[in-house]
Amino acid sequence: MEEIIRSPENCRNQTITEPITSTTCTSWKLYDNPFYYSQHHHHHHPHPIHLPLSARRIAASLWDLSFFRPIMNSELDIAQARIFELKTQLEFERKLRKKVVFTNKKLAREFSEERNGRQAMKRVCEELAKEIVSNKAEMERMRREMEEERKMLRMAEVLREERVQMKLTEAKILLEEKLFELKVSKGIQIEPSTSKMEQKKQENKLGLCEEFSM
């Protein structure tokens, strides 16, 4: 750097304007060090010694470094504290991310189990619905069969009653014929009741036809 931060040594050397040449800039040896003062120099040079410009610049640079070291150290401490804070925050976020991932996996597993349970429940409900429909159809079929059986039983009862009535009628007719024969044999004149018997037979037949039509 051609220019450096100003310091008290630089302020003292602002009046020196001699050019820097090979004759004026000697090699920087121990006796050219501005921080080295021997007893001989103190005796012969009671005033500040006139050192070469390069040595004065080096001394000023060292002084500036010693001046800025605390500032640099404080900035370094701040940077290290910031790095530590970021590291702590990163570690916290990493742990939080692991926790979130674990929670997501747990929720996904619970959701999968719940979905499987819901599907199983759906299958059970479908099977129950099929069974209900089948049972309903079976009940309807049984109801129709019972209705048919009831009709058949009613018809059988009607037929049985008609047969009983017919047998009673036939028995009555036979009884009347027997009585008629007895009366004829005794000479009693009575009108035959054959026309009445035929009329009753016709009425019985009409009743049977009406029952079957129902």
Tab-separated table of C-alpha atoms in Angstrom:
chain	number	residue	atom	x	y	z
A	1	MET	CA	0.000	0.000	0.000
A	2	GLU	CA	1.429	3.376	-1.023
A	3	GLU	CA	-0.574	5.246	1.592
A	4	ILE	CA	-1.092	4.075	5.153
A	5	ILE	CA	-3.213	5.376	8.016
A	6	ARG	CA	-1.778	8.519	9.532
A	7	SER	CA	-0.057	8.236	12.890
A	8	PRO	CA	1.986	10.572	15.094
A	9	GLU	CA	5.143	9.345	13.392
A	10	ASN	CA	3.649	10.151	9.991
A	11	CYS	CA	2.702	13.620	11.185
A	12	ARG	CA	6.269	14.197	12.302
A	13	ASN	CA	7.647	13.079	8.982
A	14	GLN	CA	5.346	15.108	6.736
A	15	THR	CA	8.032	17.811	6.333
A	16	ILE	CA	10.514	15.327	4.923
A	17	THR	CA	10.267	15.420	1.181
A	18	GLU	CA	13.561	13.976	0.138
A	19	PRO	CA	13.221	11.393	-2.617
A	20	ILE	CA	13.749	7.752	-1.816
A	21	THR	CA	16.850	6.610	-3.689
A	22	SER	CA	19.382	3.873	-3.315
A	23	THR	CA	21.753	6.259	-1.548
A	24	THR	CA	19.242	7.396	1.040
A	25	CYS	CA	17.495	4.022	1.557
A	26	THR	CA	20.174	1.910	3.124
A	27	SER	CA	19.529	-1.635	4.124
A	28	TRP	CA	17.474	-1.861	7.285
A	29	LYS	CA	19.886	-3.183	9.871
A	30	LEU	CA	19.681	-3.355	13.598
A	31	TYR	CA	21.098	0.133	14.042
A	32	ASP	CA	18.536	1.494	11.544
A	33	ASN	CA	15.665	0.120	13.642
A	34	PRO	CA	13.735	3.083	15.087
A	35	PHE	CA	12.961	1.110	18.265
A	36	TYR	CA	16.653	0.406	18.901
A	37	TYR	CA	18.562	3.182	20.700
A	38	SER	CA	22.014	2.544	22.017
A	39	GLN	CA	23.801	4.576	24.660
A	40	HIS	CA	26.034	6.014	21.951
A	41	HIS	CA	23.050	7.307	20.006
A	42	HIS	CA	21.522	8.784	23.120
A	43	HIS	CA	24.700	10.698	23.901
A	44	HIS	CA	25.383	11.967	20.428
A	45	HIS	CA	21.757	12.534	19.345
A	46	PRO	CA	19.747	14.194	22.061
A	47	HIS	CA	17.084	15.112	19.469
A	48	PRO	CA	14.983	12.577	17.454
A	49	ILE	CA	17.185	10.887	14.960
A	50	HIS	CA	16.584	11.250	11.291
A	51	LEU	CA	15.981	7.733	9.965
A	52	PRO	CA	15.426	6.789	6.347
A	53	LEU	CA	11.895	7.116	5.031
A	54	SER	CA	11.399	3.345	4.576
A	55	ALA	CA	12.294	2.665	8.222
A	56	ARG	CA	9.955	5.392	9.398
A	57	ARG	CA	7.164	3.946	7.307
A	58	ILE	CA	7.765	0.473	8.727
A	59	ALA	CA	7.750	1.881	12.254
A	60	ALA	CA	4.502	3.729	11.553
A	61	SER	CA	2.988	0.554	10.143
A	62	LEU	CA	3.973	-1.371	13.267
A	63	TRP	CA	2.498	1.359	15.429
A	64	ASP	CA	-0.706	1.299	13.393
A	65	LEU	CA	-0.893	-2.476	13.748
A	66	SER	CA	-0.489	-2.228	17.504
A	67	PHE	CA	-3.188	0.450	17.521
A	68	PHE	CA	-5.677	-1.556	15.427
A	69	ARG	CA	-4.995	-4.909	17.100
A	70	PRO	CA	-7.637	-4.413	19.866
A	71	ILE	CA	-10.193	-3.365	17.258
A	72	MET	CA	-9.380	-6.396	15.135
A	73	ASN	CA	-9.515	-8.627	18.195
A	74	SER	CA	-12.922	-7.234	19.165
A	75	GLU	CA	-14.210	-7.729	15.627
A	76	LEU	CA	-12.804	-11.250	15.656
A	77	ASP	CA	-14.553	-11.938	18.957
A	78	ILE	CA	-17.805	-10.604	17.517
A	79	ALA	CA	-17.388	-12.772	14.418
A	80	GLN	CA	-16.625	-15.832	16.539
A	81	ALA	CA	-19.650	-15.125	18.736
A	82	ARG	CA	-21.789	-14.751	15.626
A	83	ILE	CA	-20.410	-18.013	14.227
A	84	PHE	CA	-21.137	-19.763	17.526
A	85	GLU	CA	-24.653	-18.325	17.530
A	86	LEU	CA	-25.243	-19.463	13.949
A	87	LYS	CA	-23.830	-22.884	14.786
A	88	THR	CA	-26.154	-23.156	17.790
A	89	GLN	CA	-29.102	-22.024	15.680
A	90	LEU	CA	-28.172	-24.513	12.959
A	91	GLU	CA	-27.955	-27.317	15.510
A	92	PHE	CA	-31.350	-26.319	16.926
A	93	GLU	CA	-32.877	-26.210	13.443
A	94	ARG	CA	-31.320	-29.595	12.647
A	95	LYS	CA	-32.840	-31.112	15.790
A	96	LEU	CA	-36.152	-29.432	15.010
A	97	ARG	CA	-36.026	-30.796	11.462
A	98	LYS	CA	-35.337	-34.316	12.776
A	99	LYS	CA	-38.277	-33.952	15.146
A	100	VAL	CA	-40.523	-32.737	12.326
A	101	VAL	CA	-39.403	-35.607	10.079
A	102	PHE	CA	-40.073	-38.101	12.881
A	103	THR	CA	-43.495	-36.553	13.505
A	104	ASN	CA	-44.303	-36.659	9.785
A	105	LYS	CA	-43.329	-40.330	9.605
A	106	LYS	CA	-45.451	-41.074	12.670
A	107	LEU	CA	-48.420	-39.201	11.215
A	108	ALA	CA	-47.956	-40.957	7.863
A	109	ARG	CA	-47.901	-44.330	9.617
A	110	GLU	CA	-51.015	-43.465	11.640
A	111	PHE	CA	-52.738	-42.193	8.493
A	112	SER	CA	-51.848	-45.424	6.666
A	113	GLU	CA	-53.201	-47.513	9.546
A	114	GLU	CA	-56.359	-45.414	9.686
A	115	ARG	CA	-56.809	-45.718	5.918
A	116	ASN	CA	-56.352	-49.499	6.098
A	117	GLY	CA	-58.855	-49.655	8.959
A	118	ARG	CA	-61.298	-47.504	7.001
A	119	GLN	CA	-60.923	-49.743	3.954
A	120	ALA	CA	-61.481	-52.842	6.107
A	121	MET	CA	-64.564	-51.201	7.642
A	122	LYS	CA	-65.785	-50.311	4.161
A	123	ARG	CA	-65.395	-53.927	3.032
A	124	VAL	CA	-67.276	-55.142	6.121
A	125	CYS	CA	-70.056	-52.624	5.475
A	126	GLU	CA	-70.294	-53.725	1.834
A	127	GLU	CA	-70.511	-57.371	2.891
A	128	LEU	CA	-73.195	-56.501	5.447
A	129	ALA	CA	-75.109	-54.541	2.803
A	130	LYS	CA	-74.933	-57.527	0.441
A	131	GLU	CA	-76.125	-59.826	3.212
A	132	ILE	CA	-78.975	-57.438	4.029
A	133	VAL	CA	-80.029	-57.312	0.373
A	134	SER	CA	-79.793	-61.098	0.136
A	135	ASN	CA	-81.761	-61.534	3.360
A	136	LYS	CA	-84.346	-59.053	2.154
A	137	ALA	CA	-84.741	-60.956	-1.103
A	138	GLU	CA	-84.964	-64.224	0.842
A	139	MET	CA	-87.603	-62.752	3.143
A	140	GLU	CA	-89.572	-61.506	0.150
A	141	ARG	CA	-89.398	-64.943	-1.429
A	142	MET	CA	-90.477	-66.589	1.820
A	143	ARG	CA	-93.340	-64.100	2.149
A	144	ARG	CA	-94.555	-64.942	-1.350
A	145	GLU	CA	-94.274	-68.631	-0.589
A	146	MET	CA	-96.210	-68.158	2.636
A	147	GLU	CA	-98.896	-66.213	0.763
A	148	GLU	CA	-99.149	-68.971	-1.805
A	149	GLU	CA	-99.284	-71.608	0.920
A	150	ARG	CA	-101.960	-69.604	2.725
A	151	LYS	CA	-103.994	-69.375	-0.466
A	152	MET	CA	-103.551	-73.076	-1.070
A	153	LEU	CA	-104.567	-73.868	2.504
A	154	ARG	CA	-107.616	-71.627	2.151
A	155	MET	CA	-108.557	-73.308	-1.107
A	156	ALA	CA	-107.976	-76.734	0.448
A	157	GLU	CA	-110.198	-75.753	3.358
A	158	VAL	CA	-112.878	-74.547	0.980
A	159	LEU	CA	-112.625	-77.732	-1.056
A	160	ARG	CA	-112.795	-79.822	2.088
A	161	GLU	CA	-115.894	-77.948	3.233
A	162	GLU	CA	-117.435	-78.350	-0.219
A	163	ARG	CA	-116.713	-82.054	-0.195
A	164	VAL	CA	-118.275	-82.324	3.231
A	165	GLN	CA	-121.299	-80.405	2.001
A	166	MET	CA	-121.504	-82.596	-1.087
A	167	LYS	CA	-121.294	-85.748	1.019
A	168	LEU	CA	-123.959	-84.425	3.337
A	169	THR	CA	-126.106	-83.543	0.368
A	170	GLU	CA	-125.593	-86.967	-1.179
A	171	ALA	CA	-126.365	-88.591	2.155
A	172	LYS	CA	-129.529	-86.501	2.414
A	173	ILE	CA	-130.538	-87.413	-1.102
A	174	LEU	CA	-129.975	-91.086	-0.425
A	175	LEU	CA	-131.970	-90.761	2.769
A	176	GLU	CA	-134.843	-89.096	0.910
A	177	GLU	CA	-134.732	-91.769	-1.785
A	178	LYS	CA	-134.885	-94.469	0.854
A	179	LEU	CA	-137.781	-92.737	2.530
A	180	PHE	CA	-139.488	-92.364	-0.841
A	181	GLU	CA	-139.070	-96.043	-1.560
A	182	LEU	CA	-140.496	-96.922	1.829
A	183	LYS	CA	-143.482	-94.644	1.283
A	184	VAL	CA	-144.039	-96.067	-2.191
A	185	SER	CA	-143.907	-99.544	-0.851
A	186	LYS	CA	-146.551	-98.558	1.738
A	187	GLY	CA	-148.688	-96.897	-0.906
A	188	ILE	CA	-148.239	-93.327	0.171
A	189	GLN	CA	-148.271	-90.886	-2.735
A	190	ILE	CA	-145.630	-88.106	-2.405
A	191	GLU	CA	-143.920	-86.048	-5.021
A	192	PRO	CA	-140.327	-86.976	-5.768
A	193	SER	CA	-137.746	-84.407	-4.732
A	194	THR	CA	-135.317	-85.147	-7.536
A	195	SER	CA	-135.675	-81.636	-8.945
A	196	LYS	CA	-134.676	-80.159	-5.591
A	197	MET	CA	-131.647	-82.453	-5.372
A	198	GLU	CA	-130.448	-81.416	-8.819
A	199	GLN	CA	-130.912	-77.732	-7.912
A	200	LYS	CA	-128.736	-78.155	-4.802
A	201	LYS	CA	-126.010	-79.864	-6.835
A	202	GLN	CA	-125.970	-76.960	-9.278
A	203	GLU	CA	-125.683	-74.459	-6.419
A	204	ASN	CA	-122.753	-76.400	-4.911
A	205	LYS	CA	-120.944	-76.433	-8.260
A	206	LEU	CA	-121.417	-72.670	-8.679
A	207	GLY	CA	-120.035	-72.076	-5.168
A	208	LEU	CA	-116.920	-74.145	-5.947
A	209	CYS	CA	-116.288	-72.211	-9.156
A	210	GLU	CA	-116.572	-68.908	-7.323
A	211	GLU	CA	-114.083	-70.036	-4.643
A	212	PHE	CA	-111.518	-71.156	-7.235
A	213	SER	CA	-111.875	-67.888	-9.134
A	214	MET	CA	-111.040	-65.999	-5.934
